[in-house]
Amino acid sequence: MDVAAKLPEHRLSEELGSRSIETNGWRATVTTKPIVSASETDVLQKALGFPLPEMTFGNNSLRIAHAQSGWTYSFEASHALAGVKNGELGDGDGGVKVGYADAWLRSRTDPGSALPMPKTVPTKPYDWTYTTVYAGHTSLDSLEFVPADPSNPAHAIPLAELTRPDPILFYAEIPLFEDELHDNGSSHLVVRIRVMPGCIFILSRFTLRVDDVLFRTFDTRIYHSFASDPPLVVRESSGWEAPYDDVKRFLPRRNDLTPLTDANFIGTTLSSMPKSVSQGKGAGTGWRALGTTVEVATLEKTTPTKGM
Amino acid sequence: MAPFNLDACIEQLLRKQLLHETLLREICEKTKEVLMRESNVVHVSAPVTVVGDIHGQFYDLVEIFRIGGYAPHTNYLFLGDYVDRGLFSVETISLLTCLKLRYPDRVQLIRVARLIMLNDWKTYGFYTECIRKYGSPHVWTYFTDMFDFLTLTSYLGCTCSDHLNAGLSPSIHSIDQIKVVDRFREIPHEGPMADLVWSDPDPDKEDFAISPRGAGYTFGSGVVRKFLNINNMSHILRAHQLCMEGFSVLYDNHLSTVWSAPNYCYRCGNSASILEVGPGGGMHFNVFEAAPENERDGPNQQQTMQNGGNKLPEYFL
């Protein structure tokens, strides 16, 4: 491995709850802290208008910054949760109910029910699955991602390069939120980064399991090659979904359901299904985020001229 | 009397050594007999120390005994969620079961909320852990059979206040109704038991509302007040809600939550607490942090073991 022989210049630093790397004119900073406190919960809950996931890592973040252009790109829980639908769910929001919702309601509304419904006030509507298509956020509004050119090989995530076992200069896993949906499944958002000798690669992955109903994944991949000139950032976002039983069929051992709690297993299974299934009809929820989009952003080469 | 030495079992478990499978079967059988005689609503007298979720965090359970005192010198009321998520569910539930059997009047175990359908809870850690540590699902069966006999709720009688440990269900207005719920079966989604275990407080509302999940309720302060009035009580205590501080108090101190798994899932960084209720009904949340043993026998070491001694770099795609 001759790549390993010539590691690029890089500087690692670490302070309380925060780690960073500087290399090739970039700086990546990772902050991992405990879940939010009661007072932070109140503030965030008020701003969002719905109850927070049980584990909300509101002080965690990932931020990459390009020194020359001043461009930064970040991942934070508060921004991700702002993408969760607050209010009545409509077409395209992909709303679901728990698997036994019908049975539960019937047992309370059937004539002669032993457990009649009490006087209830209207339900506070929000997406209790915390589904979000958050793909990170940028500091410079002036610099927008534009659709990639499918014929340009630089406008794609180079899987071959990323599979190569080059030395990893910097690795971090940053949980943003997690909730077990009251034992009806699980919903979580985790961001990972690795800085390699030749590139920065980020995967932000939202994973949802609603027991006996569906699996859903929303991935965002960010790739930047240090060799790109002018500096180019590729962003690929994909939404997948399939009915619960269709994913369950892929279990290596029928009785061991542990893989169904593994985001990697779910992600791999969903993406290996025919596109017409996991990115077409999905789980029949009409979720608008099914499919894949690739976009690119070109950073200022040397002198930032635009007003910031 | 039991044909085995329970004190020796407890000592062995406190050293985090597993009991033999056949011994566990006997212990679970005997414990079932004890539980069968208990009512759905157990009356507990203060002083007592109330413990919330543990989730298989064995070292933190031992930490609880260190700061709160060992049974039988301290009376304990455990509110459920003993297994799953943590690394040592088997050791945790074995120890609690032995303590219950050894000191039935000083240790109370309440219904585990996290047991709904066979399929669901197999996906959590407890089942896999039993297979890994015993090579078969037998031990898992012994414990889960026993869980079905756990009591539903408890109330704590003292001279100046009463505390009930549960959520609330619209079809249950009084403690007497809880007494007639048939608890000797798995928690069904539909029944009042599910509502009891799963209803959530919503501080923005006064009344019951249907949960946006499509089943279950949220309840407001009016509901709590009414329930306390009807039953002549002053406080509801519940568990199963993670909070950074280890406890929370709502609705003018009429409803509080106790959380007893510090640094939950080895990554939340939260504090935990146990609630010490004094003989006069005074309440004190004794807050504690993760036990130091988690550092040398926690997820890092487990991962290293699985990878044959090397922590592999993550070439995620």
PDB file of N, CA and C in Angstrom, chain A residues 163-226:
ATOM      1  N   THR A 163     -13.943   1.983  -0.937  1.00  0.00           N
ATOM      2  CA  THR A 163     -13.815   0.603  -0.464  1.00  0.00           C
ATOM      3  C   THR A 163     -12.349   0.245  -0.216  1.00  0.00           C
ATOM      4  N   ARG A 164     -11.436   1.007  -0.834  1.00  0.00           N
ATOM      5  CA  ARG A 164      -9.996   0.734  -0.681  1.00  0.00           C
ATOM      6  C   ARG A 164      -9.584   0.902   0.776  1.00  0.00           C
ATOM      7  N   PRO A 165      -8.808  -0.049   1.325  1.00  0.00           N
ATOM      8  CA  PRO A 165      -8.448   0.059   2.752  1.00  0.00           C
ATOM      9  C   PRO A 165      -7.323   1.055   3.022  1.00  0.00           C
ATOM     10  N   ASP A 166      -7.474   2.263   2.548  1.00  0.00           N
ATOM     11  CA  ASP A 166      -6.507   3.330   2.855  1.00  0.00           C
ATOM     12  C   ASP A 166      -6.547   3.616   4.347  1.00  0.00           C
ATOM     13  N   PRO A 167      -5.477   4.175   4.888  1.00  0.00           N
ATOM     14  CA  PRO A 167      -5.518   4.492   6.320  1.00  0.00           C
ATOM     15  C   PRO A 167      -6.564   5.565   6.635  1.00  0.00           C
ATOM     16  N   ILE A 168      -7.266   5.375   7.716  1.00  0.00           N
ATOM     17  CA  ILE A 168      -8.255   6.369   8.140  1.00  0.00           C
ATOM     18  C   ILE A 168      -7.562   7.364   9.072  1.00  0.00           C
ATOM     19  N   LEU A 169      -7.562   8.624   8.672  1.00  0.00           N
ATOM     20  CA  LEU A 169      -6.885   9.635   9.495  1.00  0.00           C
ATOM     21  C   LEU A 169      -7.749  10.059  10.679  1.00  0.00           C
ATOM     22  N   PHE A 170      -9.058  10.028  10.481  1.00  0.00           N
ATOM     23  CA  PHE A 170      -9.966  10.555  11.481  1.00  0.00           C
ATOM     24  C   PHE A 170     -11.304   9.870  11.301  1.00  0.00           C
ATOM     25  N   TYR A 171     -11.871   9.360  12.406  1.00  0.00           N
ATOM     26  CA  TYR A 171     -13.160   8.683  12.321  1.00  0.00           C
ATOM     27  C   TYR A 171     -14.012   9.123  13.500  1.00  0.00           C
ATOM     28  N   ALA A 172     -15.281   9.323  13.269  1.00  0.00           N
ATOM     29  CA  ALA A 172     -16.175   9.628  14.384  1.00  0.00           C
ATOM     30  C   ALA A 172     -17.590   9.187  14.050  1.00  0.00           C
ATOM     31  N   GLU A 173     -18.321   8.834  15.094  1.00  0.00           N
ATOM     32  CA  GLU A 173     -19.727   8.474  14.967  1.00  0.00           C
ATOM     33  C   GLU A 173     -20.475   9.394  15.905  1.00  0.00           C
ATOM     34  N   ILE A 174     -21.455  10.125  15.383  1.00  0.00           N
ATOM     35  CA  ILE A 174     -22.131  11.148  16.183  1.00  0.00           C
ATOM     36  C   ILE A 174     -23.625  10.858  16.192  1.00  0.00           C
ATOM     37  N   PRO A 175     -24.169  10.346  17.317  1.00  0.00           N
ATOM     38  CA  PRO A 175     -25.618  10.155  17.369  1.00  0.00           C
ATOM     39  C   PRO A 175     -26.305  11.515  17.529  1.00  0.00           C
ATOM     40  N   LEU A 176     -27.406  11.722  16.790  1.00  0.00           N
ATOM     41  CA  LEU A 176     -28.144  12.984  16.933  1.00  0.00           C
ATOM     42  C   LEU A 176     -29.453  12.768  17.697  1.00  0.00           C
ATOM     43  N   PHE A 177     -30.181  11.702  17.380  1.00  0.00           N
ATOM     44  CA  PHE A 177     -31.315  11.358  18.231  1.00  0.00           C
ATOM     45  C   PHE A 177     -31.667   9.893  18.087  1.00  0.00           C
ATOM     46  N   GLU A 178     -32.425   9.396  19.057  1.00  0.00           N
ATOM     47  CA  GLU A 178     -32.832   8.000  19.066  1.00  0.00           C
ATOM     48  C   GLU A 178     -34.083   7.869  19.922  1.00  0.00           C
ATOM     49  N   ASP A 179     -35.033   7.053  19.460  1.00  0.00           N
ATOM     50  CA  ASP A 179     -36.256   6.861  20.221  1.00  0.00           C
ATOM     51  C   ASP A 179     -36.784   5.461  19.944  1.00  0.00           C
ATOM     52  N   GLU A 180     -37.285   4.796  20.969  1.00  0.00           N
ATOM     53  CA  GLU A 180     -37.785   3.432  20.762  1.00  0.00           C
ATOM     54  C   GLU A 180     -39.273   3.382  20.495  1.00  0.00           C
ATOM     55  N   LEU A 181     -39.873   4.544  20.278  1.00  0.00           N
ATOM     56  CA  LEU A 181     -41.284   4.607  19.900  1.00  0.00           C
ATOM     57  C   LEU A 181     -42.147   3.782  20.840  1.00  0.00           C
ATOM     58  N   HIS A 182     -41.843   3.846  22.117  1.00  0.00           N
ATOM     59  CA  HIS A 182     -42.580   3.097  23.134  1.00  0.00           C
ATOM     60  C   HIS A 182     -42.637   1.627  22.817  1.00  0.00           C
ATOM     61  N   ASP A 183     -41.507   1.083  22.436  1.00  0.00           N
ATOM     62  CA  ASP A 183     -41.412  -0.333  22.105  1.00  0.00           C
ATOM     63  C   ASP A 183     -42.246  -0.736  20.905  1.00  0.00           C
ATOM     64  N   ASN A 184     -42.521   0.235  20.053  1.00  0.00           N
ATOM     65  CA  ASN A 184     -43.173  -0.085  18.792  1.00  0.00           C
ATOM     66  C   ASN A 184     -42.164  -0.128  17.654  1.00  0.00           C
ATOM     67  N   GLY A 185     -40.881  -0.044  17.988  1.00  0.00           N
ATOM     68  CA  GLY A 185     -39.858  -0.042  16.960  1.00  0.00           C
ATOM     69  C   GLY A 185     -38.707   0.834  17.379  1.00  0.00           C
ATOM     70  N   SER A 186     -38.152   1.559  16.419  1.00  0.00           N
ATOM     71  CA  SER A 186     -37.021   2.403  16.751  1.00  0.00           C
ATOM     72  C   SER A 186     -36.815   3.433  15.651  1.00  0.00           C
ATOM     73  N   SER A 187     -36.379   4.610  16.054  1.00  0.00           N
ATOM     74  CA  SER A 187     -36.124   5.682  15.104  1.00  0.00           C
ATOM     75  C   SER A 187     -34.812   6.330  15.514  1.00  0.00           C
ATOM     76  N   HIS A 188     -33.845   6.365  14.630  1.00  0.00           N
ATOM     77  CA  HIS A 188     -32.622   7.065  15.023  1.00  0.00           C
ATOM     78  C   HIS A 188     -31.874   7.698  13.869  1.00  0.00           C
ATOM     79  N   LEU A 189     -31.087   8.685  14.211  1.00  0.00           N
ATOM     80  CA  LEU A 189     -30.291   9.417  13.236  1.00  0.00           C
ATOM     81  C   LEU A 189     -28.856   9.468  13.743  1.00  0.00           C
ATOM     82  N   VAL A 190     -27.957   8.910  12.942  1.00  0.00           N
ATOM     83  CA  VAL A 190     -26.546   8.854  13.318  1.00  0.00           C
ATOM     84  C   VAL A 190     -25.716   9.365  12.153  1.00  0.00           C
ATOM     85  N   VAL A 191     -24.720  10.200  12.450  1.00  0.00           N
ATOM     86  CA  VAL A 191     -23.834  10.713  11.409  1.00  0.00           C
ATOM     87  C   VAL A 191     -22.444  10.129  11.636  1.00  0.00           C
ATOM     88  N   ARG A 192     -21.803   9.679  10.551  1.00  0.00           N
ATOM     89  CA  ARG A 192     -20.429   9.184  10.668  1.00  0.00           C
ATOM     90  C   ARG A 192     -19.536   9.923   9.677  1.00  0.00           C
ATOM     91  N   ILE A 193     -18.306  10.089  10.050  1.00  0.00           N
ATOM     92  CA  ILE A 193     -17.348  10.740   9.159  1.00  0.00           C
ATOM     93  C   ILE A 193     -16.056   9.956   9.166  1.00  0.00           C
ATOM     94  N   ARG A 194     -15.421   9.864   7.997  1.00  0.00           N
ATOM     95  CA  ARG A 194     -14.020   9.424   7.983  1.00  0.00           C
ATOM     96  C   ARG A 194     -13.243  10.340   7.061  1.00  0.00           C
ATOM     97  N   VAL A 195     -12.106  10.769   7.554  1.00  0.00           N
ATOM     98  CA  VAL A 195     -11.221  11.592   6.733  1.00  0.00           C
ATOM     99  C   VAL A 195     -10.088  10.691   6.289  1.00  0.00           C
ATOM    100  N   MET A 196      -9.949  10.579   4.954  1.00  0.00           N
ATOM    101  CA  MET A 196      -8.980   9.669   4.363  1.00  0.00           C
ATOM    102  C   MET A 196      -7.826  10.505   3.781  1.00  0.00           C
ATOM    103  N   PRO A 197      -6.742   9.857   3.377  1.00  0.00           N
ATOM    104  CA  PRO A 197      -5.644  10.634   2.792  1.00  0.00           C
ATOM    105  C   PRO A 197      -6.117  11.470   1.602  1.00  0.00           C
ATOM    106  N   GLY A 198      -7.093  10.970   0.833  1.00  0.00           N
ATOM    107  CA  GLY A 198      -7.494  11.683  -0.371  1.00  0.00           C
ATOM    108  C   GLY A 198      -8.863  12.343  -0.317  1.00  0.00           C
ATOM    109  N   CYS A 199      -9.618  12.130   0.753  1.00  0.00           N
ATOM    110  CA  CYS A 199     -10.989  12.650   0.717  1.00  0.00           C
ATOM    111  C   CYS A 199     -11.622  12.757   2.102  1.00  0.00           C
ATOM    112  N   ILE A 200     -12.769  13.455   2.123  1.00  0.00           N
ATOM    113  CA  ILE A 200     -13.639  13.471   3.296  1.00  0.00           C
ATOM    114  C   ILE A 200     -14.907  12.736   2.891  1.00  0.00           C
ATOM    115  N   PHE A 201     -15.381  11.845   3.774  1.00  0.00           N
ATOM    116  CA  PHE A 201     -16.612  11.123   3.459  1.00  0.00           C
ATOM    117  C   PHE A 201     -17.510  11.110   4.692  1.00  0.00           C
ATOM    118  N   ILE A 202     -18.769  11.507   4.493  1.00  0.00           N
ATOM    119  CA  ILE A 202     -19.739  11.571   5.590  1.00  0.00           C
ATOM    120  C   ILE A 202     -20.969  10.757   5.207  1.00  0.00           C
ATOM    121  N   LEU A 203     -21.497  10.004   6.170  1.00  0.00           N
ATOM    122  CA  LEU A 203     -22.786   9.341   5.968  1.00  0.00           C
ATOM    123  C   LEU A 203     -23.709   9.705   7.123  1.00  0.00           C
ATOM    124  N   SER A 204     -24.813  10.358   6.780  1.00  0.00           N
ATOM    125  CA  SER A 204     -25.845  10.637   7.773  1.00  0.00           C
ATOM    126  C   SER A 204     -26.985   9.677   7.479  1.00  0.00           C
ATOM    127  N   ARG A 205     -27.370   8.867   8.487  1.00  0.00           N
ATOM    128  CA  ARG A 205     -28.353   7.823   8.211  1.00  0.00           C
ATOM    129  C   ARG A 205     -29.507   7.875   9.211  1.00  0.00           C
ATOM    130  N   PHE A 206     -30.703   8.091   8.677  1.00  0.00           N
ATOM    131  CA  PHE A 206     -31.925   7.995   9.484  1.00  0.00           C
ATOM    132  C   PHE A 206     -32.498   6.597   9.266  1.00  0.00           C
ATOM    133  N   THR A 207     -32.791   5.890  10.359  1.00  0.00           N
ATOM    134  CA  THR A 207     -33.341   4.545  10.254  1.00  0.00           C
ATOM    135  C   THR A 207     -34.615   4.442  11.089  1.00  0.00           C
ATOM    136  N   LEU A 208     -35.656   3.896  10.478  1.00  0.00           N
ATOM    137  CA  LEU A 208     -36.928   3.737  11.188  1.00  0.00           C
ATOM    138  C   LEU A 208     -37.409   2.301  11.073  1.00  0.00           C
ATOM    139  N   ARG A 209     -37.795   1.741  12.227  1.00  0.00           N
ATOM    140  CA  ARG A 209     -38.479   0.453  12.230  1.00  0.00           C
ATOM    141  C   ARG A 209     -39.783   0.640  12.985  1.00  0.00           C
ATOM    142  N   VAL A 210     -40.898   0.347  12.345  1.00  0.00           N
ATOM    143  CA  VAL A 210     -42.168   0.299  13.070  1.00  0.00           C
ATOM    144  C   VAL A 210     -42.600  -1.162  13.034  1.00  0.00           C
ATOM    145  N   ASP A 211     -42.601  -1.808  14.198  1.00  0.00           N
ATOM    146  CA  ASP A 211     -42.811  -3.250  14.259  1.00  0.00           C
ATOM    147  C   ASP A 211     -44.076  -3.682  13.536  1.00  0.00           C
ATOM    148  N   ASP A 212     -43.911  -4.695  12.690  1.00  0.00           N
ATOM    149  CA  ASP A 212     -44.996  -5.272  11.901  1.00  0.00           C
ATOM    150  C   ASP A 212     -45.578  -4.302  10.878  1.00  0.00           C
ATOM    151  N   VAL A 213     -44.950  -3.145  10.690  1.00  0.00           N
ATOM    152  CA  VAL A 213     -45.454  -2.196   9.706  1.00  0.00           C
ATOM    153  C   VAL A 213     -44.413  -1.948   8.605  1.00  0.00           C
ATOM    154  N   LEU A 214     -43.292  -1.322   8.938  1.00  0.00           N
ATOM    155  CA  LEU A 214     -42.338  -1.009   7.873  1.00  0.00           C
ATOM    156  C   LEU A 214     -40.923  -0.737   8.385  1.00  0.00           C
ATOM    157  N   PHE A 215     -39.990  -0.691   7.416  1.00  0.00           N
ATOM    158  CA  PHE A 215     -38.645  -0.161   7.628  1.00  0.00           C
ATOM    159  C   PHE A 215     -38.453   1.007   6.676  1.00  0.00           C
ATOM    160  N   ARG A 216     -37.687   2.009   7.136  1.00  0.00           N
ATOM    161  CA  ARG A 216     -37.458   3.184   6.306  1.00  0.00           C
ATOM    162  C   ARG A 216     -36.041   3.683   6.578  1.00  0.00           C
ATOM    163  N   THR A 217     -35.352   4.083   5.521  1.00  0.00           N
ATOM    164  CA  THR A 217     -34.003   4.632   5.675  1.00  0.00           C
ATOM    165  C   THR A 217     -33.897   5.904   4.855  1.00  0.00           C
ATOM    166  N   PHE A 218     -33.249   6.910   5.416  1.00  0.00           N
ATOM    167  CA  PHE A 218     -32.896   8.075   4.601  1.00  0.00           C
ATOM    168  C   PHE A 218     -31.412   8.353   4.814  1.00  0.00           C
ATOM    169  N   ASP A 219     -30.642   8.193   3.731  1.00  0.00           N
ATOM    170  CA  ASP A 219     -29.193   8.369   3.783  1.00  0.00           C
ATOM    171  C   ASP A 219     -28.779   9.642   3.075  1.00  0.00           C
ATOM    172  N   THR A 220     -27.812  10.341   3.650  1.00  0.00           N
ATOM    173  CA  THR A 220     -27.162  11.418   2.913  1.00  0.00           C
ATOM    174  C   THR A 220     -25.665  11.177   2.953  1.00  0.00           C
ATOM    175  N   ARG A 221     -25.052  11.136   1.771  1.00  0.00           N
ATOM    176  CA  ARG A 221     -23.599  10.964   1.697  1.00  0.00           C
ATOM    177  C   ARG A 221     -22.963  12.237   1.165  1.00  0.00           C
ATOM    178  N   ILE A 222     -21.932  12.677   1.855  1.00  0.00           N
ATOM    179  CA  ILE A 222     -21.194  13.859   1.425  1.00  0.00           C
ATOM    180  C   ILE A 222     -19.778  13.405   1.089  1.00  0.00           C
ATOM    181  N   TYR A 223     -19.302  13.777  -0.117  1.00  0.00           N
ATOM    182  CA  TYR A 223     -17.970  13.357  -0.518  1.00  0.00           C
ATOM    183  C   TYR A 223     -17.218  14.551  -1.087  1.00  0.00           C
ATOM    184  N   HIS A 224     -15.981  14.700  -0.634  1.00  0.00           N
ATOM    185  CA  HIS A 224     -15.117  15.716  -1.234  1.00  0.00           C
ATOM    186  C   HIS A 224     -13.740  15.116  -1.456  1.00  0.00           C
ATOM    187  N   SER A 225     -13.265  15.197  -2.706  1.00  0.00           N
ATOM    188  CA  SER A 225     -11.902  14.748  -3.008  1.00  0.00           C
ATOM    189  C   SER A 225     -10.965  15.939  -2.882  1.00  0.00           C
ATOM    190  N   PHE A 226      -9.867  15.749  -2.127  1.00  0.00           N
ATOM    191  CA  PHE A 226      -8.909  16.844  -1.969  1.00  0.00           C
ATOM    192  C   PHE A 226      -8.274  17.205  -3.319  1.00  0.00           C
TER     193      PHE A 226
END
